[in-house]
Structures are given as structure tokens and as C-alpha cells.
Amino acid sequence: MSTAPSPSVAKKQQGPPFPPLCPLPLPPHTTNSQLTKTKKTDLQTQYSTYKSALQQLAQKIGDVEQEAEEHKLVLESLEPVDPGRKCFRLVNGVLVERCVGDVIPAVRTNAEGLKSVLEGLVKEYKRKQEEMEKWKVKNNVQVVNR
């Protein structure tokens, strides 16, 4: 009978391939790569949030521009008309009969209000866009079109 250990016992007696204090290379599925994936996901989420906010602001700007243009057309149509002539105006969903002389100042006031709202929305859009650009530089984000 031989005293040589069986192959399974021989493997158990061998030490690790590296000395115990030598750091082992990390496999690709470690916490570091998970953190990298989490950071990428967070950056993508933040980017999507910025894009969505900018898109919503652009939609609001378009809506207000369209309404301001409608007010401009109404004023252009009513100004040459006799101020005593009757016209109809929609107020809170109710069609109201008024004279042109009463409606023109109200429409002009609304148009000026829309203009100031539009200016505020454009400033907000530019501010948000600058904020996004700073964020992209800070986080070294580069957009890749697919």
C-alpha cells in the first residue's frame, strides 16, 4: 500500500495561489462595478429628468406663443371696427355680448400678460438649459445619439 495521499487530499493540502496578504484581483461582478452601474443609471435618470423638464417648458412656451398670436389677430381684426359695434367674447366658457370698445382694452391687457408670461418661461428655459450644461460638465456626461 502506498502512503501517497489521494488526489482530493493533495488539493486540500496545497495553499492558495497567492500569498495570504497579496490582494486578489476583483472579479467583474464586484461591488465596484455595481456602483458604476448604479452611478450610470443615476446619471441617465438625471439626464432624462432634465430633458423632460426642458421639453415641458418648450411645450408651455409654444402654447403661450400660440395664444398670444390669437390675441394679436383678434386685436388686428377689431381695431378698424367701429367701437360701438357689438361683438362676442368668451369669458370663463360663457359667450358674452359686448361692444368692441369694451373688448379691445381687455384683449390688449390679456395679450400683455401673455407676453410677460412668455418672457418668464423663456428665462426659465434658458436657466434650466444652463443648469443642465453645468451638470453635464461637472459629471463628464457626453450624449451619444443612437
Short mmCIF file of C-alpha atoms in Angstrom, two decimals:
data_model
loop_
_atom_site.label_atom_id
_atom_site.label_comp_id
_atom_site.label_asym_id
_atom_site.label_seq_id
_atom_site.Cartn_x
_atom_site.Cartn_y
_atom_site.Cartn_z
CA MET A 1 0.00 0.00 0.00
CA SER A 2 1.33 3.45 -0.87
CA THR A 3 1.29 6.33 1.54
CA ALA A 4 0.75 8.96 -1.13
CA PRO A 5 -2.34 10.99 -0.47
CA SER A 6 -5.28 10.68 -2.79
CA PRO A 7 -5.69 13.46 -5.39
CA SER A 8 -8.51 15.13 -3.42
CA VAL A 9 -6.40 15.23 -0.26
CA ALA A 10 -3.43 16.59 -2.23
CA LYS A 11 -5.53 19.54 -3.45
CA LYS A 12 -6.64 20.35 0.08
CA GLN A 13 -3.06 20.44 1.27
CA GLN A 14 -1.98 22.98 -1.38
CA GLY A 15 -2.08 26.63 -0.30
CA PRO A 16 -3.73 29.49 -2.16
CA PRO A 17 -2.14 30.52 -5.47
CA PHE A 18 -1.14 33.89 -3.91
CA PRO A 19 0.39 34.64 -0.53
CA PRO A 20 -2.37 35.44 2.01
CA LEU A 21 -1.56 39.18 2.17
CA CYS A 22 -1.47 39.68 -1.60
CA PRO A 23 -4.73 41.29 -2.82
CA LEU A 24 -6.59 39.14 -5.29
CA PRO A 25 -7.87 40.71 -8.49
CA LEU A 26 -11.55 41.59 -8.21
CA PRO A 27 -13.96 39.72 -10.45
CA PRO A 28 -16.07 41.90 -12.75
CA HIS A 29 -19.24 41.36 -10.70
CA THR A 30 -17.99 43.05 -7.53
CA THR A 31 -19.36 46.00 -5.63
CA ASN A 32 -17.23 48.48 -7.62
CA SER A 33 -18.88 47.56 -10.93
CA GLN A 34 -22.27 47.59 -9.26
CA LEU A 35 -21.53 51.10 -8.03
CA THR A 36 -20.50 52.08 -11.54
CA LYS A 37 -23.76 50.67 -12.94
CA THR A 38 -25.72 52.48 -10.22
CA LYS A 39 -23.94 55.75 -11.00
CA LYS A 40 -24.60 55.32 -14.72
CA THR A 41 -28.26 54.63 -14.01
CA ASP A 42 -28.45 57.69 -11.73
CA LEU A 43 -26.82 59.87 -14.39
CA GLN A 44 -29.20 58.57 -17.06
CA THR A 45 -32.17 59.23 -14.77
CA GLN A 46 -30.98 62.76 -14.02
CA TYR A 47 -30.37 63.43 -17.72
CA SER A 48 -33.87 62.19 -18.55
CA THR A 49 -35.30 64.43 -15.84
CA TYR A 50 -33.53 67.48 -17.29
CA LYS A 51 -34.65 66.64 -20.84
CA SER A 52 -38.23 66.09 -19.69
CA ALA A 53 -38.31 69.41 -17.82
CA LEU A 54 -36.94 71.23 -20.86
CA GLN A 55 -39.47 69.54 -23.11
CA GLN A 56 -42.35 70.54 -20.81
CA LEU A 57 -41.13 74.14 -20.72
CA ALA A 58 -40.85 74.17 -24.52
CA GLN A 59 -44.43 72.88 -24.78
CA LYS A 60 -45.68 75.62 -22.43
CA ILE A 61 -43.78 78.24 -24.40
CA GLY A 62 -45.39 77.01 -27.62
CA ASP A 63 -48.87 77.09 -26.08
CA VAL A 64 -48.43 80.64 -24.76
CA GLU A 65 -46.97 81.81 -28.09
CA GLN A 66 -49.99 80.40 -29.91
CA GLU A 67 -52.42 82.08 -27.53
CA ALA A 68 -50.54 85.40 -27.82
CA GLU A 69 -50.73 85.14 -31.61
CA GLU A 70 -54.50 84.58 -31.38
CA HIS A 71 -54.85 87.71 -29.23
CA LYS A 72 -52.80 89.66 -31.79
CA LEU A 73 -55.10 88.51 -34.60
CA VAL A 74 -58.20 89.50 -32.62
CA LEU A 75 -56.78 92.96 -31.96
CA GLU A 76 -55.88 93.39 -35.65
CA SER A 77 -59.44 92.40 -36.57
CA LEU A 78 -61.20 94.63 -34.03
CA GLU A 79 -59.16 97.85 -34.19
CA PRO A 80 -60.50 99.09 -37.56
CA VAL A 81 -64.11 98.31 -36.49
CA ASP A 82 -66.47 100.95 -35.04
CA PRO A 83 -66.09 100.90 -31.19
CA GLY A 84 -69.88 100.87 -30.76
CA ARG A 85 -70.39 97.71 -32.80
CA LYS A 86 -71.38 94.63 -30.85
CA CYS A 87 -69.11 91.64 -30.62
CA PHE A 88 -68.97 88.44 -28.62
CA ARG A 89 -66.30 87.41 -26.19
CA LEU A 90 -65.77 84.09 -24.44
CA VAL A 91 -65.39 84.65 -20.69
CA ASN A 92 -64.90 81.57 -18.48
CA GLY A 93 -66.62 79.37 -21.03
CA VAL A 94 -69.60 81.72 -21.46
CA LEU A 95 -70.15 83.72 -24.64
CA VAL A 96 -70.85 87.32 -23.61
CA GLU A 97 -72.13 90.14 -25.81
CA ARG A 98 -70.09 93.33 -25.53
CA CYS A 99 -69.21 96.30 -27.69
CA VAL A 100 -65.87 96.46 -29.49
CA GLY A 101 -64.79 99.50 -27.43
CA ASP A 102 -65.08 97.43 -24.22
CA VAL A 103 -63.40 94.31 -25.58
CA ILE A 104 -60.26 95.86 -27.12
CA PRO A 105 -58.73 97.05 -23.79
CA ALA A 106 -59.42 93.67 -22.15
CA VAL A 107 -57.85 91.75 -25.04
CA ARG A 108 -54.87 94.14 -25.05
CA THR A 109 -54.37 93.60 -21.30
CA ASN A 110 -54.52 89.82 -21.75
CA ALA A 111 -52.03 89.99 -24.63
CA GLU A 112 -49.58 92.00 -22.49
CA GLY A 113 -49.99 89.48 -19.66
CA LEU A 114 -49.26 86.62 -22.06
CA LYS A 115 -46.17 88.45 -23.29
CA SER A 116 -44.79 88.75 -19.74
CA VAL A 117 -45.61 85.09 -19.01
CA LEU A 118 -43.81 84.12 -22.22
CA GLU A 119 -40.72 86.12 -21.23
CA GLY A 120 -40.69 84.39 -17.84
CA LEU A 121 -40.97 80.94 -19.42
CA VAL A 122 -38.14 81.68 -21.86
CA LYS A 123 -35.91 82.83 -18.97
CA GLU A 124 -36.78 79.66 -17.05
CA TYR A 125 -35.99 77.53 -20.10
CA LYS A 126 -32.59 79.20 -20.57
CA ARG A 127 -31.81 78.86 -16.84
CA LYS A 128 -32.71 75.17 -16.87
CA GLN A 129 -30.67 74.63 -20.03
CA GLU A 130 -27.62 76.30 -18.44
CA GLU A 131 -28.11 74.22 -15.30
CA MET A 132 -28.16 71.07 -17.42
CA GLU A 133 -24.98 72.10 -19.26
CA LYS A 134 -23.18 72.74 -15.96
CA TRP A 135 -24.36 69.36 -14.69
CA LYS A 136 -23.09 67.66 -17.86
CA VAL A 137 -19.65 69.28 -17.47
CA LYS A 138 -19.49 68.51 -13.74
CA ASN A 139 -20.36 64.83 -14.27
CA ASN A 140 -18.46 64.47 -17.56
CA VAL A 141 -21.63 63.43 -19.39
CA GLN A 142 -21.45 63.10 -23.14
CA VAL A 143 -24.62 62.49 -25.10
CA VAL A 144 -24.46 59.64 -27.58
CA ASN A 145 -27.11 59.65 -30.28
CA ARG A 146 -28.26 56.19 -31.20
#
